[in-house]
Amino acid sequence: MAAQVDTSPAGAAAKPRAAWHRRLKQVLPTSDPFAVAGILIYVVFILVAIFADQLATHDPMEILFTDTYKLARSLPPGPDHLLGTTNVGRDIYSQLIYGTRGALLIGFAAAAAVVAVGTLVGLVSGYLGGWVDNVLMRLADIALGIPFLPFVVVLAAFLRPSMWNVVFAITILLWPNSGRVIRSQVLSVRERAFVEAAVVTGASKAQILFVHIAPNVLPLSFLYGSIAVGWAILTEASISFLGFGPSDTVTWGYMLQDAYASQALSRGHYNWFVPPGVCIILVVLAGFFITRGYEEILFPKLRR
Amino acid sequence: MEYIARRVLYTLFVLWAVASILFLMFRLMPGDPRAAFIDNTFTAEQQQLLLVQFGLDQPLYVQYGKYMVNLVQGDLGMSFIYKRPVVEMVMEVLPNSLVLTLTSLIIAYAFGMVAGAFLARMRGTWVEGVTIPVVLATRAAPEFWLGMVFLAIFSFSLGWFPAGGASSAGITYDSFWQQLVSPDYWRHLALPVITLTLYLQGLPLLLMRSNMLEVMEDEFVTMARMKGLSEWSIVMRHAARNALLPVATAFALGVGFSISGNVVIETVFSWPGIGRLLVTAVSSSDYPLAQGAFLFITVVFVVANLIADMLYAVLDPRVSHGSAG
Amino acid sequence: MALLSIEDLSLHYVTSRGVARAVDGASLSVERGQVVGLVGESGCGKTTLARAVTGVIPRSARIVGGKIMFDGMDLVTASRRDANRLRWREISFVPQSAMNSLDPVYRVGTQLMEVLTDRGGMDRRKAKARAAELFEMVGIGVDRLHDYPHQFSGGMRQRAAIALGLALSPKLVIADEPVTALDVVVQRQVLDLIRRLQQELSLSVIIVTHDISVVAYLCDAVAVMYAGKVVEVGRAADVLNAPDHPYTMGLYNAFPDLERSQRRLTPIAGAPPSLIDPPSGCRFEPRCPFSIAKCGEEPPLEEIRAGHRAACWRTGDAAELREKAADVATWEQREGVGA
Ligand SMILES: Nc1ncnc2c1ncn2[C@@H]1O[C@H](COP(=O)(O)OP(=O)(O)O)[C@@H](O)[C@H]1O
Ligand SMILES: [Mg+2]
């Protein structure tokens, strides 16, 4: 045993960190022009979200008045109001800017939660196996058997509509996708020689799990993360549109709901409801671009 | 056979679990659930009456037992607001949802498969370069937003289609079948179907395309060429037939997914379907109705998944015909 | 006149890493009723050459020179219609992996019927009878026509692929590693089948293989391919008993006989060169235990005896080299080659 310890230590110590690096590089396909476009779109939106306070021209919820003290309702786009105003005199451009912050916050929070839960479940389930695995996977079955949006609607009706509850709802329904795939990845990685080497050298279970196995599933986690951002933003928009969205945050979904409920459609206020939709498309599309070619993992059943 | 039995059992298990989760959700959520359904304008007696009527005065496990028994017998209780059996109300609108979903899915998949196969042939050309991002954009768009834009343009601005609902004012039908063949119904159906179709066609299209590209590289396609078979045979009989397998599965899954996504489309177009029923029930705190609508959606969803699995088994001889050699 | 004669054929693959000259001026001819072995290590261009004859080559492949004369017609320059007319009716193909070459979603019988009706012009009744006859010929129960490919064992699939190849009674059958994927016992059975059918039907056959013992067992003539070129060609008995090219000598040492005699085996050190940037001069030179200065120049494929040609500068010393080559140590000395 001791002899074996001596043959590998240099490699064993250096490997894990290198592995994380290498894996990350694999995931970021910087030579693909589509992926670059996707990353650029994300960067722009993230900057907008960060600098929303500087970029916005008005308070998004403030009811505005014109110079002649009349309600600034349904103004067309112009220099004062870049995208015009809503029917009660709110600045649409500023809503869009703050909506970016709200949407991305929800998107990233949900994606992080989905991936964290999915990865953890996948690691534990795959590594421990046995009844733990069984229980977790049956839970995943159930979660996947639940129709997504209707459940979020029902849930949103119970939990007070807030941003965190939307994130919560998205998380409990989306983790199984990543959890399952990561579990099967763990199962294949677990058998590999270097894991056994780690067992021989006496690394603890947790050490093996996080130092030797985790780096190999990181690309998958990342992938699911990028996809989950788009999903979460779309879901938030849908929930908000149905009127169960967070009441404490301006989001793109809120804007669309507001426009729909305020007859913006019949009045032809395209300046009101087109921009938020375009923003949603761009963010989700960027996610597609970054994860291009991985469409099928959204529908794991399609791959046999 | 054993495979199918296992799948059916699994489906029942999921249904049971969902029903139980629903039961717990409606009773154990933070805050007294009764508060959501019983207005404080009710008198104490009225409240008590309602509690008894809904069995909320009994211990939890008794409630659960009754709930399950009723469920199995197809009794989902009475709508709190409409005072009608939930099953009846759901059955009234479910056909509308199925018509909307299936019509859209069939058009979307028929189009998507042909277009996908065509795009596979166009690989590396400008057609591909332009089409793929556009198709991806339709998949990235929220379906309700597509509906909003179409409503604004084709209904409000151009006046080509009605702005919502399933029938013009004053029109009633004696039966669902009469409704189904009425031009007025289809005029109302058109815009939701167009929206949903546009939203749905991306998946079969992209799937068909990538499958075709993959299959065309397969050895048996090369062999078909060596045999001198016609281009039609090679592409349709061999490549497309194989590329189709996952698309067929996606179709069945799609029924479940889009029924579940119907909550937004039906809301945008005020389409009297089960999704809209759920939304209105939840908004108005009509708890038995919301529960019933949700359970029905779940049934359709889970059964669609089951059919998807079986369909795959039927279409792929590697699954349906075990190895005998 | 030979049934098939390939003259100075060059075929390149255009890849992102460069142009791979997979077949580089290769010549080969097949007489009527003759079995010709095409032998060489993996990656030497055998499959590429064989497939070029069928006229179905990958999209990245370009025929940049030479002729493929079949029955008086040049397949390289023939019109699509003319070339297509020959497919399967005159030239058929038995692939290496029968599993992947059969369409998984159709019954084996259906795939036979397809060829018989679509390409053979038979009506269904006749085609059915022919399909049954073919299955009998290759020794599979007729009831198995209703099976799907995945229900067959490896050996049966290969037999089915042979039945498929013989369906339209072609003049030339090209079999690419027809037994490589099978285990030894089944290999022998399938080779026997090929030999029997070849004799009964007096077929012309090209057998592609990396295994020189298969050549010894089946072939009348053999062409040895190395790095895109034919380096030695002649009657099988001649080439095997008195090889003139060191590569052929090396190959002989590298494979067991089908009879599994106790000969000591040793592989040729190293691997065939990349065809994107092959060595100038003799391509085998870097691995050859007998190389001399002259080998920096490319040797021509020259007639040594009647019907026997080799591309080596040292054919004059062939007898001496054969003696040395028979000693396993000769091949073991060359260490660090190509590693
Ligand atoms: N479709 C292809 N595209 C590019 N290169 C190829 C292709 N097929 C084969 N090659 C290359 O051509 C060479 C010869 O391959 P092949 O004809 O398959 O050899 P063999 O059958 O003797 O093993 C190899 O170097 C291989 O990498
Ligand atoms: Mg080969």
Coordinates of C-alpha atoms in Angstrom, one line a residue, chain C residues 51 71 76 110 127 152 168 175 193 198 207 221 240 247 251 257 304-305 307 316:
Chain C
R51 CA -15.3 1.7 -51.6
D71 CA -16.2 -4.5 -67.9
V76 CA -14.6 7.4 -62.6
T110 CA -37.8 -6.7 -46.0
A127 CA -38.6 -11.8 -54.7
F152 CA -29.5 -12.0 -35.2
L168 CA -28.8 -9.8 -57.7
A175 CA -16.1 -7.8 -48.9
L193 CA -19.2 -20.0 -46.7
Q198 CA -17.5 -18.1 -54.7
I207 CA -11.5 -9.5 -49.9
A221 CA -4.1 -13.2 -55.9
L240 CA 3.0 -15.5 -49.3
Y247 CA 6.4 -5.1 -45.5
L251 CA 2.9 -8.8 -42.1
D257 CA -2.4 -18.9 -39.4
I304 CA 10.0 -9.1 -60.8
R305 CA 8.6 -12.3 -62.2
G307 CA 2.6 -11.6 -62.7
G316 CA 17.4 -8.2 -55.9

